[in-house]
Amino acid sequence: MHFLTTILVLVLGSLPSLAEGTPLSSITPTETAPASPTTMYRGIIEVLTTNPNEHFGYIGGLEYVSLIGGPQVIALQSNESLAGTFTFQAPSGATAVSQVDLESTTPLGGYPVLGLIEGSRTNNNNLEPGSSNYVNLGGTLRSAPGATAQTGPNSYAIRFYAYQSSVWSINISTGDMVSLWVNKNNNAGLGMDLFAWKYTSTFMMGTGDFEAFKTRYPNGGRRSTSVKLRFLPRP
């Protein structure tokens, strides 16, 4: 009996403090690290020609491509008062962000963010050098950063075209913007060539190779101007 008592004392002595009557309220819970602070930026998007570097207009709201109805895509506006207002989030203190959503303060055809939507004559979801494939700027649902194109409803309303939304890289210091489309091989590649296409209005489009686009669509190429974007902060 003395031997068993000795063993019992040794075992109880090795148990954690709860065996000695420590109340649960005295245990310190594991703390979760606080989320990093973020800053919301609000502004409009200026459109500039690439050569020479001159003001060309502002990203506006959706308009129909044809006078008899059809897909709704982003049109340019010459007056700043008609420019669309967009917001994005960035870590506080950051000088640049990549693969972010641009949320419209006025839903674009019922869709929350400014995204890229495959063109009706695009034969796959890849934008790359040597290809005439193109996309339109329009209203989309959100897609995950780095994700390939997903098919679903968007403002290009003829049918469910593929789209991506987290495509915008922004230099917060200068406002310069680049759009990156993720191809099927998960290769984001270089910033695409953006251009403004003059039709019933001037619409915003993009391609992996502007020269290839103009060769494939000579009439559209004659109506198009190579452009770039700049985010301008506004209250």
Short mmCIF file of C-alpha atoms in Angstrom, two decimals:
data_model
loop_
_atom_site.label_atom_id
_atom_site.label_comp_id
_atom_site.label_asym_id
_atom_site.label_seq_id
_atom_site.Cartn_x
_atom_site.Cartn_y
_atom_site.Cartn_z
CA MET A 1 0.00 0.00 0.00
CA HIS A 2 2.83 2.39 0.78
CA PHE A 3 4.28 1.66 -2.66
CA LEU A 4 0.95 2.49 -4.43
CA THR A 5 0.53 5.67 -2.42
CA THR A 6 3.98 6.84 -3.50
CA ILE A 7 3.13 6.26 -7.19
CA LEU A 8 -0.18 8.17 -6.84
CA VAL A 9 1.56 11.15 -5.26
CA LEU A 10 4.14 11.24 -8.03
CA VAL A 11 1.47 11.12 -10.79
CA LEU A 12 -0.69 13.84 -9.24
CA GLY A 13 2.35 16.01 -8.74
CA SER A 14 3.10 15.86 -12.48
CA LEU A 15 -0.39 16.98 -13.61
CA PRO A 16 -0.95 20.59 -14.77
CA SER A 17 -2.19 23.23 -12.41
CA LEU A 18 -5.86 22.50 -13.16
CA ALA A 19 -5.49 19.34 -11.02
CA GLU A 20 -4.52 21.56 -8.11
CA GLY A 21 -7.76 23.50 -8.33
CA THR A 22 -6.72 26.39 -10.58
CA PRO A 23 -9.94 28.15 -11.74
CA LEU A 24 -10.63 28.29 -15.50
CA SER A 25 -10.99 32.09 -15.31
CA SER A 26 -7.30 32.44 -14.51
CA ILE A 27 -6.17 30.85 -17.82
CA THR A 28 -4.97 33.47 -20.35
CA PRO A 29 -6.61 32.87 -23.75
CA THR A 30 -4.47 32.77 -26.91
CA GLU A 31 -4.54 36.22 -28.49
CA THR A 32 -5.15 36.75 -32.23
CA ALA A 33 -2.87 39.23 -33.94
CA PRO A 34 -4.77 42.40 -34.87
CA ALA A 35 -5.53 42.93 -38.55
CA SER A 36 -3.18 45.26 -40.39
CA PRO A 37 -4.69 48.74 -40.82
CA THR A 38 -5.92 49.64 -44.29
CA THR A 39 -6.74 52.87 -46.07
CA MET A 40 -9.55 53.38 -48.56
CA TYR A 41 -8.75 55.52 -51.58
CA ARG A 42 -11.50 57.26 -53.51
CA GLY A 43 -11.18 58.97 -56.86
CA ILE A 44 -11.75 59.07 -60.60
CA ILE A 45 -9.77 57.54 -63.46
CA GLU A 46 -8.14 59.75 -66.06
CA VAL A 47 -7.43 58.39 -69.55
CA LEU A 48 -4.28 59.61 -71.32
CA THR A 49 -2.84 58.90 -74.75
CA THR A 50 0.45 56.99 -74.69
CA ASN A 51 2.24 58.94 -77.43
CA PRO A 52 2.23 61.79 -76.78
CA ASN A 53 1.32 61.70 -73.08
CA GLU A 54 -1.82 63.86 -73.18
CA HIS A 55 -5.18 64.02 -71.44
CA PHE A 56 -7.85 62.11 -73.40
CA GLY A 57 -10.84 61.84 -71.06
CA TYR A 58 -12.20 60.03 -68.01
CA ILE A 59 -13.62 56.59 -67.31
CA GLY A 60 -17.37 57.11 -67.19
CA GLY A 61 -20.33 54.82 -66.71
CA LEU A 62 -21.84 52.12 -68.89
CA GLU A 63 -23.29 52.80 -72.33
CA TYR A 64 -24.77 50.54 -74.97
CA VAL A 65 -22.42 49.73 -77.83
CA SER A 66 -25.12 50.28 -80.46
CA LEU A 67 -28.04 52.63 -80.69
CA ILE A 68 -30.45 49.68 -80.94
CA GLY A 69 -29.25 48.09 -77.72
CA GLY A 70 -26.66 45.47 -76.99
CA PRO A 71 -23.82 44.91 -74.57
CA GLN A 72 -23.04 47.58 -71.99
CA VAL A 73 -19.39 48.55 -71.62
CA ILE A 74 -17.45 51.47 -70.18
CA ALA A 75 -17.50 54.67 -72.21
CA LEU A 76 -15.18 57.67 -71.96
CA GLN A 77 -16.38 61.08 -70.84
CA SER A 78 -14.75 64.40 -71.68
CA ASN A 79 -16.23 66.21 -68.67
CA GLU A 80 -14.87 65.37 -65.20
CA SER A 81 -18.32 65.86 -63.70
CA LEU A 82 -19.47 62.77 -65.64
CA ALA A 83 -16.55 60.59 -64.55
CA GLY A 84 -17.29 57.49 -62.51
CA THR A 85 -16.07 57.38 -58.91
CA PHE A 86 -14.17 54.33 -57.69
CA THR A 87 -12.60 53.13 -54.44
CA PHE A 88 -9.93 50.60 -53.50
CA GLN A 89 -8.32 49.37 -50.29
CA ALA A 90 -4.58 49.32 -49.56
CA PRO A 91 -2.42 48.64 -46.50
CA SER A 92 -1.88 51.92 -44.67
CA GLY A 93 1.43 53.44 -45.71
CA ALA A 94 1.75 51.38 -48.89
CA THR A 95 3.04 53.19 -51.97
CA ALA A 96 1.60 50.66 -54.45
CA VAL A 97 -0.91 47.81 -54.60
CA SER A 98 -1.49 44.99 -57.06
CA GLN A 99 -4.43 42.78 -58.03
CA VAL A 100 -7.06 44.92 -56.31
CA ASP A 101 -10.72 45.52 -57.07
CA LEU A 102 -11.97 48.94 -58.11
CA GLU A 103 -15.41 49.30 -56.59
CA SER A 104 -17.79 51.69 -58.27
CA THR A 105 -19.75 54.02 -55.99
CA THR A 106 -22.60 53.65 -58.50
CA PRO A 107 -23.14 49.99 -59.48
CA LEU A 108 -22.24 49.37 -63.11
CA GLY A 109 -25.37 47.79 -64.50
CA GLY A 110 -26.02 46.24 -61.11
CA TYR A 111 -22.44 44.94 -60.75
CA PRO A 112 -20.14 46.28 -58.02
CA VAL A 113 -16.67 46.51 -59.57
CA LEU A 114 -14.85 47.63 -62.70
CA GLY A 115 -13.58 44.50 -64.42
CA LEU A 116 -12.37 43.10 -67.72
CA ILE A 117 -14.78 41.03 -69.84
CA GLU A 118 -13.76 38.85 -72.78
CA GLY A 119 -14.69 40.16 -76.23
CA SER A 120 -17.34 38.49 -78.33
CA ARG A 121 -14.74 37.46 -80.95
CA THR A 122 -12.13 36.22 -78.50
CA ASN A 123 -11.40 32.54 -79.19
CA ASN A 124 -9.99 31.70 -75.73
CA ASN A 125 -9.35 33.44 -72.44
CA ASN A 126 -5.68 34.27 -73.11
CA LEU A 127 -4.25 37.72 -73.84
CA GLU A 128 -0.67 37.56 -75.08
CA PRO A 129 1.78 38.87 -77.66
CA GLY A 130 0.80 37.90 -81.20
CA SER A 131 -2.87 37.41 -80.30
CA SER A 132 -5.71 39.67 -81.38
CA ASN A 133 -7.91 38.57 -78.46
CA TYR A 134 -9.41 41.48 -76.58
CA VAL A 135 -11.46 42.41 -73.53
CA ASN A 136 -13.95 45.14 -72.71
CA LEU A 137 -14.08 47.21 -69.54
CA GLY A 138 -17.41 46.79 -67.79
CA GLY A 139 -19.23 45.96 -64.58
CA THR A 140 -18.55 42.54 -63.05
CA LEU A 141 -18.84 40.53 -59.87
CA ARG A 142 -15.70 40.11 -57.77
CA SER A 143 -13.13 37.46 -58.66
CA ALA A 144 -10.22 36.34 -56.49
CA PRO A 145 -6.79 37.95 -56.99
CA GLY A 146 -4.66 35.78 -59.26
CA ALA A 147 -7.61 33.69 -60.44
CA THR A 148 -8.12 32.86 -64.10
CA ALA A 149 -11.24 34.10 -65.87
CA GLN A 150 -14.58 32.86 -64.59
CA THR A 151 -17.82 32.73 -66.52
CA GLY A 152 -20.86 34.46 -65.10
CA PRO A 153 -23.21 37.40 -65.39
CA ASN A 154 -21.75 40.83 -66.10
CA SER A 155 -22.67 44.05 -67.88
CA TYR A 156 -21.76 42.60 -71.27
CA ALA A 157 -25.26 41.25 -71.39
CA ILE A 158 -25.57 39.21 -74.58
CA ARG A 159 -24.46 36.03 -72.78
CA PHE A 160 -22.24 34.92 -69.90
CA TYR A 161 -18.76 36.01 -70.97
CA ALA A 162 -15.66 35.26 -68.90
CA TYR A 163 -14.36 38.08 -66.70
CA GLN A 164 -11.79 39.04 -64.07
CA SER A 165 -12.02 41.87 -61.54
CA SER A 166 -8.89 41.87 -59.32
CA VAL A 167 -6.73 43.00 -62.21
CA TRP A 168 -5.66 46.50 -61.20
CA SER A 169 -2.19 47.50 -60.03
CA ILE A 170 -1.93 51.09 -58.84
CA ASN A 171 1.06 53.24 -57.91
CA ILE A 172 -0.47 55.21 -55.04
CA SER A 173 2.25 57.86 -55.23
CA THR A 174 1.75 58.70 -58.92
CA GLY A 175 -1.71 57.25 -59.64
CA ASP A 176 -0.35 55.26 -62.60
CA MET A 177 -2.44 52.14 -63.27
CA VAL A 178 -1.71 48.83 -65.00
CA SER A 179 -4.14 45.99 -65.66
CA LEU A 180 -3.02 42.36 -65.55
CA TRP A 181 -5.17 39.60 -67.07
CA VAL A 182 -4.37 36.09 -65.79
CA ASN A 183 -4.18 33.58 -68.64
CA LYS A 184 -5.28 29.95 -68.45
CA ASN A 185 -1.72 28.88 -67.62
CA ASN A 186 -1.90 31.21 -64.58
CA ASN A 187 0.54 33.58 -66.25
CA ALA A 188 -0.40 37.20 -65.62
CA GLY A 189 2.22 38.36 -68.14
CA LEU A 190 2.85 42.04 -68.69
CA GLY A 191 0.38 44.88 -68.44
CA MET A 192 -2.03 44.70 -71.34
CA ASP A 193 -2.37 47.33 -74.05
CA LEU A 194 -5.42 49.48 -73.33
CA PHE A 195 -7.11 51.39 -76.11
CA ALA A 196 -10.11 53.62 -76.71
CA TRP A 197 -12.38 52.55 -79.56
CA LYS A 198 -14.55 55.18 -81.26
CA TYR A 199 -17.99 53.96 -82.28
CA THR A 200 -21.34 55.47 -81.24
CA SER A 201 -19.33 56.59 -78.21
CA THR A 202 -15.70 56.00 -77.25
CA PHE A 203 -15.39 52.70 -75.40
CA MET A 204 -12.55 51.24 -73.34
CA MET A 205 -10.95 47.95 -74.40
CA GLY A 206 -7.72 46.02 -73.86
CA THR A 207 -5.60 43.43 -75.63
CA GLY A 208 -2.33 41.56 -75.21
CA ASP A 209 -1.01 42.94 -78.50
CA PHE A 210 -2.45 46.17 -79.92
CA GLU A 211 -0.64 45.75 -83.25
CA ALA A 212 -2.05 42.22 -83.66
CA PHE A 213 -5.53 43.56 -82.87
CA LYS A 214 -5.21 46.30 -85.51
CA THR A 215 -4.01 43.77 -88.08
CA ARG A 216 -6.94 41.43 -87.37
CA TYR A 217 -9.50 44.25 -87.20
CA PRO A 218 -8.21 47.02 -89.50
CA ASN A 219 -11.42 49.03 -89.35
CA GLY A 220 -11.49 48.88 -85.57
CA GLY A 221 -7.79 49.68 -85.48
CA ARG A 222 -8.32 52.89 -87.44
CA ARG A 223 -10.92 53.94 -84.87
CA SER A 224 -8.70 53.12 -81.89
CA THR A 225 -6.21 55.12 -79.80
CA SER A 226 -3.61 53.61 -77.48
CA VAL A 227 -4.20 54.89 -73.94
CA LYS A 228 -3.17 54.45 -70.30
CA LEU A 229 -4.91 55.16 -66.99
CA ARG A 230 -4.19 57.28 -63.94
CA PHE A 231 -6.08 57.28 -60.63
CA LEU A 232 -6.85 60.80 -59.39
CA PRO A 233 -7.86 61.05 -55.70
CA ARG A 234 -11.10 62.90 -55.07
CA PRO A 235 -13.14 63.53 -51.89
#
